[in-house]
Amino acid sequence: MALLTMLSATAPTWSAPAPAVALPLMSPASGRCPDVNEAGTTNGTAVILWTCNGQSNQMWSKPIPPPGSGGSGPCDIYSEGGTPCVAAHSTVRALYGSYNGTLYQVRRSSDNATRDIGVLAPGGFANAAAQDSFCAGTSCVITAVHDQSGRGNDLWYQGSAQVPGSSQSSPAKATSESLTAGGTKAYSLYINPGNSYWRDGHLTGVPTGAAPEGAYMVTSGTHVNSGCCFDYGNSETTRKADAAGAMDAINFGTQCWFGGCAGSGPWVQADLEWGLYSGGSQSWNTNQRAFTSKFVTAMLKNNGTSRFALKGGNAQSGGLTTLWNGGLPSGYSPMKKQGAIVLGSGGDCCKPGGGANLSAGTFYEGAIVSGYPSDATDNAVQANVTAAGYR
């Protein structure tokens, strides 16, 4: 069916739809939903207002354009694919073609003043010159990475006033690594042991329970270690290791959690809590491979009940390699996601009175999405990343 833009006395004409996302509608005036009378499917069937019940004759679909057909950022692509970003983070660039806000915040040591670093133009790359000017003659740290999705899922360092942490936790240095992207200078979020970032997003769109979810990040194969755990994704709101399936985060590093690994990594794995999974069991996934390039794309998607997929690729060129696309490990169905966001550490890390992050890794950009992205969407995001010109 076509998505109704107004209510009418009879149903609109429809034909076999393009790939689409189904959703209910509700009249603000009456609080009722458009309902195809007696669940009819023929042209001319009356549409009435009825008590909302979520049945198929109250679900209307909006055709989804081919991924990458419009917009210019990864989150535009995800939205076109019916899996919108609920959190989007980067110190390098805008992840929406129209985004013109701030990317991250720096704090300088000379006077503890802070400054938000934005983009040079809407949909563009970071204004690194603003950071250089602000931090000239002193040192700076990155205190927060701002959420571009509009949901307020900013990541603050564990140890900040916003996210109190252990005495060993601290923000990452702002100038550890510079790079170019889109032909302009930018800085990465360069995580060393003791640095990590967090946000409780369970009330601001981050999927919980068994809801499907996807995520990607651009990281580096040249700054890694085997410490636990360089993650980006869904984590516990409690900052405790609560249960199998309480996490759904991308892990990138050289840690071989269950043993039997082939080679020395670094690998794209799934931190599902109580283990880093290379595939669908504690046995080593023979389809795994190391990603040692300077810039790496890492992806995870999980339908929450039966299957998940891991993918990786060179973020400068080429496509994605599917490392796993199959069943969830035993004991992880259904998932029990809590909806916090973690970056740079495992889920049970960095609480007041607790320990600190042990991992090392680099974060350039990433997003968490609601829903299970299609392979076509994954491929379009990878093409967008390689076109960004990471150097």
Coordinates of C-alpha atoms in Angstrom, one line a residue:
M1 CA 0.0 0.0 0.0
A2 CA 1.1 3.6 -0.5
L3 CA 1.6 5.6 2.7
L4 CA -1.5 7.7 3.3
T5 CA -0.8 11.4 3.5
M6 CA -4.5 12.2 4.2
L7 CA -7.5 10.2 5.2
S8 CA -10.1 9.7 2.5
A9 CA -13.4 7.8 2.2
T10 CA -11.9 5.0 0.1
A11 CA -8.6 3.3 0.0
P12 CA -6.1 4.5 -2.5
T13 CA -5.2 2.4 -5.5
W14 CA -2.2 0.3 -4.9
S15 CA 0.0 -2.2 -6.7
A16 CA 2.8 -4.6 -5.8
P17 CA 5.0 -2.5 -3.6
A18 CA 8.7 -1.9 -3.8
P19 CA 10.8 -3.0 -0.8
A20 CA 9.0 -1.2 2.0
V21 CA 8.8 -0.6 5.7
A22 CA 5.4 -1.2 7.3
L23 CA 4.1 1.1 10.1
P24 CA 0.8 2.1 11.7
L25 CA -0.7 5.6 11.4
M26 CA -2.8 7.4 13.9
S27 CA -5.2 10.4 13.5
P28 CA -4.1 13.0 16.1
A29 CA -7.6 14.3 16.4
S30 CA -9.3 11.0 17.3
G31 CA -6.5 8.9 18.5
R32 CA -7.7 6.2 16.1
C33 CA -6.0 4.5 13.2
P34 CA -6.8 4.2 9.5
D35 CA -8.3 0.7 9.0
V36 CA -9.1 -1.1 5.8
N37 CA -12.8 -2.1 6.3
E38 CA -13.1 -5.9 6.9
A39 CA -9.4 -6.3 6.0
G40 CA -10.2 -5.9 2.3
T41 CA -7.4 -5.8 -0.3
T42 CA -9.3 -4.8 -3.5
N43 CA -9.1 -1.4 -5.0
G44 CA -11.9 0.9 -3.7
T45 CA -12.3 -0.8 -0.3
A46 CA -13.4 1.8 2.3
V47 CA -10.8 3.1 4.8
I48 CA -12.3 3.9 8.1
L49 CA -11.1 5.2 11.5
W50 CA -11.0 2.4 14.1
T51 CA -9.5 1.6 17.4
C52 CA -5.7 1.0 16.9
N53 CA -5.0 -2.7 17.2
G54 CA -1.7 -3.3 15.2
Q55 CA -3.3 -5.8 12.8
S56 CA -2.2 -6.1 9.2
N57 CA -5.1 -4.0 7.8
Q58 CA -3.9 -1.1 9.9
M59 CA -0.3 -1.3 8.7
W60 CA 0.7 1.0 5.8
S61 CA 4.0 0.7 3.9
K62 CA 6.3 3.3 2.5
P63 CA 8.5 2.2 -0.4
I64 CA 12.2 2.3 0.4
P65 CA 14.5 3.7 -2.3
P66 CA 17.6 1.7 -3.2
P67 CA 20.3 2.3 -0.6
G68 CA 22.6 5.2 -1.6
S69 CA 20.1 6.7 -4.0
G70 CA 19.8 10.0 -2.0
G71 CA 21.6 11.7 0.8
S72 CA 25.3 11.8 1.3
G73 CA 26.2 10.2 4.6
P74 CA 26.1 6.8 6.2
C75 CA 23.0 7.7 8.3
D76 CA 21.2 8.9 5.2
I77 CA 21.8 5.5 3.7
Y78 CA 20.7 3.7 6.7
S79 CA 17.5 5.8 6.8
E80 CA 16.8 5.0 3.2
G81 CA 17.1 1.4 4.0
G82 CA 14.5 1.5 6.7
T83 CA 17.0 1.2 9.6
P84 CA 17.6 4.8 10.9
C85 CA 20.5 5.8 13.0
V86 CA 19.7 6.2 16.7
A87 CA 23.2 7.3 17.6
A88 CA 25.9 8.7 15.2
H89 CA 29.4 9.6 16.3
S90 CA 32.6 10.9 14.6
T91 CA 35.5 13.2 15.3
V92 CA 36.2 13.3 11.5
R93 CA 33.0 14.1 9.6
A94 CA 29.3 14.6 9.4
L95 CA 27.4 11.3 9.0
Y96 CA 24.3 13.0 7.5
G97 CA 24.4 15.1 4.4
S98 CA 22.7 18.0 6.1
Y99 CA 24.4 17.8 9.5
N100 CA 25.9 21.2 10.5
G101 CA 26.3 20.7 14.3
T102 CA 29.2 19.9 16.6
L103 CA 31.2 16.7 16.3
Y104 CA 33.1 16.6 19.6
Q105 CA 34.2 18.7 22.6
V106 CA 37.8 19.4 23.6
R107 CA 39.1 20.7 27.0
R108 CA 42.5 22.4 27.3
S109 CA 44.7 22.0 30.4
S110 CA 45.8 25.6 30.7
D111 CA 42.5 26.9 32.0
N112 CA 40.1 23.9 31.7
A113 CA 38.1 25.8 29.1
T114 CA 36.1 23.7 26.6
R115 CA 35.2 24.1 23.0
D116 CA 32.9 22.2 20.6
I117 CA 34.5 21.3 17.3
G118 CA 32.1 21.4 14.4
V119 CA 32.2 20.9 10.6
L120 CA 33.6 23.1 7.9
A121 CA 30.3 23.0 6.0
P122 CA 27.0 21.1 6.3
G123 CA 27.6 17.4 5.7
G124 CA 31.4 18.0 5.6
F125 CA 34.5 17.3 7.6
A126 CA 35.8 18.4 11.0
N127 CA 37.1 21.9 11.6
A128 CA 40.5 20.8 12.8
A129 CA 41.9 24.3 12.6
A130 CA 39.5 25.4 15.3
Q131 CA 40.9 22.7 17.6
D132 CA 44.5 23.6 16.7
S133 CA 43.8 27.3 17.5
F134 CA 42.1 26.5 20.8
C135 CA 44.8 24.1 21.9
A136 CA 47.8 26.1 20.8
G137 CA 50.5 26.3 23.5
T138 CA 48.8 23.7 25.8
S139 CA 47.4 20.2 25.7
C140 CA 43.8 19.1 25.1
V141 CA 41.7 16.1 25.7
I142 CA 38.4 14.9 24.1
T143 CA 35.7 15.1 26.7
A144 CA 32.7 14.1 24.6
V145 CA 31.7 12.9 21.1
H146 CA 28.4 14.4 20.2
D147 CA 25.5 12.4 18.7
Q148 CA 24.5 13.6 15.3
S149 CA 21.2 11.7 15.2
G150 CA 19.3 14.3 17.2
R151 CA 18.5 11.9 20.0
G152 CA 21.0 13.4 22.4
N153 CA 23.1 10.2 22.7
D154 CA 26.4 12.1 23.3
L155 CA 29.3 9.9 24.6
W156 CA 31.1 11.4 27.6
Y157 CA 34.3 10.0 29.0
Q158 CA 34.0 7.6 31.9
G159 CA 35.3 9.6 34.8
S160 CA 33.5 12.8 33.8
A161 CA 30.8 14.6 35.8
Q162 CA 28.3 13.3 33.3
V163 CA 29.6 9.7 33.6
P164 CA 31.4 9.2 36.9
G165 CA 34.1 6.6 36.7
S166 CA 37.0 5.0 38.5
S167 CA 40.0 7.0 39.6
Q168 CA 42.0 5.3 36.8
S169 CA 39.7 6.6 34.1
S170 CA 40.5 9.7 32.0
P171 CA 39.7 11.3 28.6
A172 CA 41.7 10.5 25.5
K173 CA 44.3 13.0 24.3
A174 CA 43.0 15.1 21.5
T175 CA 46.1 15.2 19.4
S176 CA 47.5 11.7 19.5
E177 CA 46.7 11.1 15.8
S178 CA 45.9 13.4 13.0
L179 CA 44.8 12.3 9.5
T180 CA 43.2 13.6 6.4
A181 CA 39.7 12.8 5.2
G182 CA 38.0 14.6 2.3
G183 CA 41.4 16.2 1.7
T184 CA 41.3 18.1 5.0
K185 CA 43.0 17.6 8.4
A186 CA 41.1 15.8 11.2
Y187 CA 41.8 14.1 14.5
S188 CA 40.8 10.6 15.6
L189 CA 39.6 9.5 19.0
Y190 CA 42.7 7.6 20.0
I191 CA 41.9 5.3 22.9
N192 CA 44.6 4.0 25.2
P193 CA 44.1 2.0 28.4
G194 CA 42.3 4.1 30.9
N195 CA 40.2 5.9 28.2
S196 CA 36.6 5.1 27.4
Y197 CA 33.2 6.7 26.7
W198 CA 29.6 5.9 27.6
R199 CA 26.0 6.9 27.5
D200 CA 22.7 5.5 28.8
G201 CA 20.5 5.6 25.7
H202 CA 17.8 3.1 26.7
L203 CA 15.2 6.0 26.7
T204 CA 16.5 7.7 23.6
G205 CA 16.1 5.2 20.9
V206 CA 18.9 2.6 21.4
P207 CA 17.3 -0.9 20.9
T208 CA 16.6 -2.9 24.0
G209 CA 15.7 -6.5 24.7
A210 CA 15.4 -8.6 21.6
A211 CA 14.8 -5.6 19.2
P212 CA 17.0 -5.9 16.1
E213 CA 20.0 -3.6 15.8
G214 CA 22.9 -2.9 13.5
A215 CA 26.2 -1.0 14.0
Y216 CA 29.3 0.0 12.2
M217 CA 32.5 1.8 13.0
V218 CA 35.7 2.9 11.2
T219 CA 38.7 1.9 13.3
S220 CA 42.4 1.1 12.7
G221 CA 44.3 -2.1 12.3
T222 CA 47.5 -0.5 13.4
H223 CA 46.6 0.6 17.0
V224 CA 45.3 -2.5 18.8
N225 CA 46.0 -4.7 21.8
S226 CA 44.6 -7.7 23.6
G227 CA 43.2 -5.8 26.5
C228 CA 39.5 -6.0 27.3
C229 CA 37.7 -4.7 25.4
F230 CA 37.8 -2.2 22.5
D231 CA 34.0 -2.1 21.8
Y232 CA 31.5 0.2 20.2
G233 CA 27.8 -0.6 20.5
N234 CA 25.0 -1.6 22.9
S235 CA 26.0 -2.2 26.5
E236 CA 24.6 -2.5 30.1
T237 CA 23.1 0.5 31.8
T238 CA 24.4 -0.9 35.0
R239 CA 28.0 -1.1 33.8
K240 CA 28.1 -4.7 35.1
A241 CA 28.4 -8.0 33.3
D242 CA 24.7 -8.8 33.8
A243 CA 23.9 -11.7 31.5
A244 CA 24.6 -13.5 28.2
G245 CA 23.1 -11.2 25.5
A246 CA 23.1 -8.0 27.7
M247 CA 25.6 -6.5 25.2
D248 CA 25.5 -6.2 21.4
A249 CA 28.7 -4.4 20.5
I250 CA 31.4 -4.5 17.8
N251 CA 34.8 -5.6 19.2
F252 CA 38.0 -5.0 17.4
G253 CA 41.4 -6.2 18.8
T254 CA 43.7 -9.1 19.2
Q255 CA 42.0 -10.8 22.2
C256 CA 41.3 -14.5 21.7
W257 CA 38.6 -14.9 24.3
F258 CA 37.8 -18.7 24.0
G259 CA 41.2 -19.8 22.6
G260 CA 41.9 -21.7 19.4
C261 CA 42.2 -18.6 17.3
A262 CA 44.1 -18.7 14.0
G263 CA 46.7 -16.0 13.6
S264 CA 47.2 -12.9 15.8
G265 CA 44.4 -10.6 14.5
P266 CA 43.1 -8.0 14.9
W267 CA 39.7 -9.4 14.3
V268 CA 36.1 -8.1 14.0
Q269 CA 34.2 -9.9 16.7
A270 CA 30.9 -9.5 18.6
D271 CA 30.9 -8.7 22.3
L272 CA 27.6 -10.2 23.4
E273 CA 28.6 -10.2 27.1
W274 CA 30.3 -13.2 28.7
G275 CA 32.5 -13.6 25.7
L276 CA 33.9 -12.2 22.4
Y277 CA 32.4 -14.3 19.6
S278 CA 34.2 -14.8 16.3
G279 CA 31.1 -16.6 15.0
G280 CA 28.1 -18.5 16.3
S281 CA 29.8 -20.6 19.0
Q282 CA 32.8 -20.6 21.3
S283 CA 34.8 -22.5 18.7
W284 CA 36.9 -20.5 16.4
N285 CA 35.2 -19.3 13.2
T286 CA 37.4 -20.4 10.3
N287 CA 35.9 -17.7 8.1
Q288 CA 37.5 -15.1 10.3
R289 CA 40.4 -13.0 9.0
A290 CA 42.7 -10.3 10.3
F291 CA 42.3 -6.7 9.3
T292 CA 45.6 -5.0 9.6
S293 CA 45.1 -2.0 7.3
K294 CA 45.4 1.6 8.6
F295 CA 41.7 2.1 8.2
V296 CA 39.2 -0.7 8.8
T297 CA 35.4 -0.9 8.5
A298 CA 33.8 -3.2 11.1
M299 CA 30.1 -4.1 11.1
L300 CA 27.7 -6.1 13.4
K301 CA 24.0 -6.7 13.0
N302 CA 21.8 -8.8 15.1
N303 CA 18.1 -9.6 14.7
G304 CA 17.8 -10.2 18.4
T305 CA 16.3 -13.7 18.3
S306 CA 18.0 -16.1 15.9
R307 CA 20.9 -14.7 13.9
F308 CA 23.7 -12.1 13.6
A309 CA 26.3 -11.1 11.1
L310 CA 29.9 -9.8 11.3
K311 CA 31.6 -8.0 8.4
G312 CA 34.9 -6.2 7.8
G313 CA 36.7 -4.4 5.1
N314 CA 39.4 -1.9 4.2
A315 CA 37.9 1.6 4.8
Q316 CA 40.0 3.1 1.9
S317 CA 38.9 0.8 -0.9
G318 CA 37.0 -2.4 -1.8
G319 CA 34.0 -4.1 -0.4
L320 CA 33.1 -6.0 2.7
T321 CA 34.0 -9.5 3.7
T322 CA 31.3 -11.5 5.5
L323 CA 32.9 -13.2 8.5
W324 CA 29.7 -14.7 10.0
N325 CA 26.1 -14.8 8.9
G326 CA 24.2 -17.4 11.0
G327 CA 22.8 -18.4 14.3
L328 CA 23.4 -16.7 17.6
P329 CA 25.5 -18.6 20.2
S330 CA 23.7 -21.0 22.5
G331 CA 22.2 -19.1 25.4
Y332 CA 22.0 -15.8 23.5
S333 CA 18.4 -16.1 22.1
P334 CA 16.6 -13.9 22.8
M335 CA 19.0 -11.1 23.3
K336 CA 18.7 -9.0 26.5
K337 CA 20.1 -5.7 25.4
Q338 CA 19.9 -2.8 27.9
G339 CA 20.5 0.2 25.6
A340 CA 23.5 1.9 26.9
I341 CA 26.3 2.9 24.4
V342 CA 29.9 2.1 25.1
L343 CA 33.0 3.1 23.2
G344 CA 36.5 1.9 24.0
S345 CA 35.8 -0.5 26.8
G346 CA 33.8 -3.6 27.7
G347 CA 30.4 -3.3 29.4
D348 CA 31.5 -4.1 32.9
C349 CA 34.1 -1.3 33.1
C350 CA 35.1 1.9 34.7
K351 CA 32.5 2.4 37.5
P352 CA 33.4 4.5 40.5
G353 CA 35.5 2.2 42.7
G354 CA 36.1 -0.2 39.9
G355 CA 38.8 -0.8 37.4
A356 CA 39.7 1.0 34.2
N357 CA 39.7 0.1 30.5
L358 CA 42.6 -2.1 29.4
S359 CA 42.1 -1.9 25.6
A360 CA 43.7 0.3 22.9
G361 CA 42.0 1.3 19.7
T362 CA 41.1 4.1 17.3
F363 CA 37.7 5.5 16.5
Y364 CA 37.0 7.7 13.5
E365 CA 33.2 7.3 13.0
G366 CA 30.4 4.9 13.8
A367 CA 26.6 4.6 14.2
I368 CA 24.0 2.4 15.9
V369 CA 20.8 1.8 14.0
S370 CA 17.4 0.5 14.8
G371 CA 16.5 -2.6 12.8
Y372 CA 18.4 -5.2 10.8
P373 CA 20.2 -3.6 7.9
S374 CA 20.1 -5.3 4.5
D375 CA 23.3 -6.4 2.8
A376 CA 22.6 -3.7 0.1
T377 CA 22.6 -1.1 2.9
D378 CA 25.8 -2.5 4.3
N379 CA 27.5 -2.3 0.9
A380 CA 26.3 1.3 0.3
V381 CA 27.6 2.4 3.7
Q382 CA 31.0 0.8 2.9
A383 CA 31.0 2.6 -0.5
N384 CA 30.3 5.9 1.3
V385 CA 33.2 5.2 3.8
T386 CA 35.7 4.5 1.0
A387 CA 34.6 7.6 -0.8
A388 CA 35.3 9.7 2.3
G389 CA 39.0 9.6 1.5
Y390 CA 40.6 8.5 4.7
R391 CA 44.4 8.9 4.4

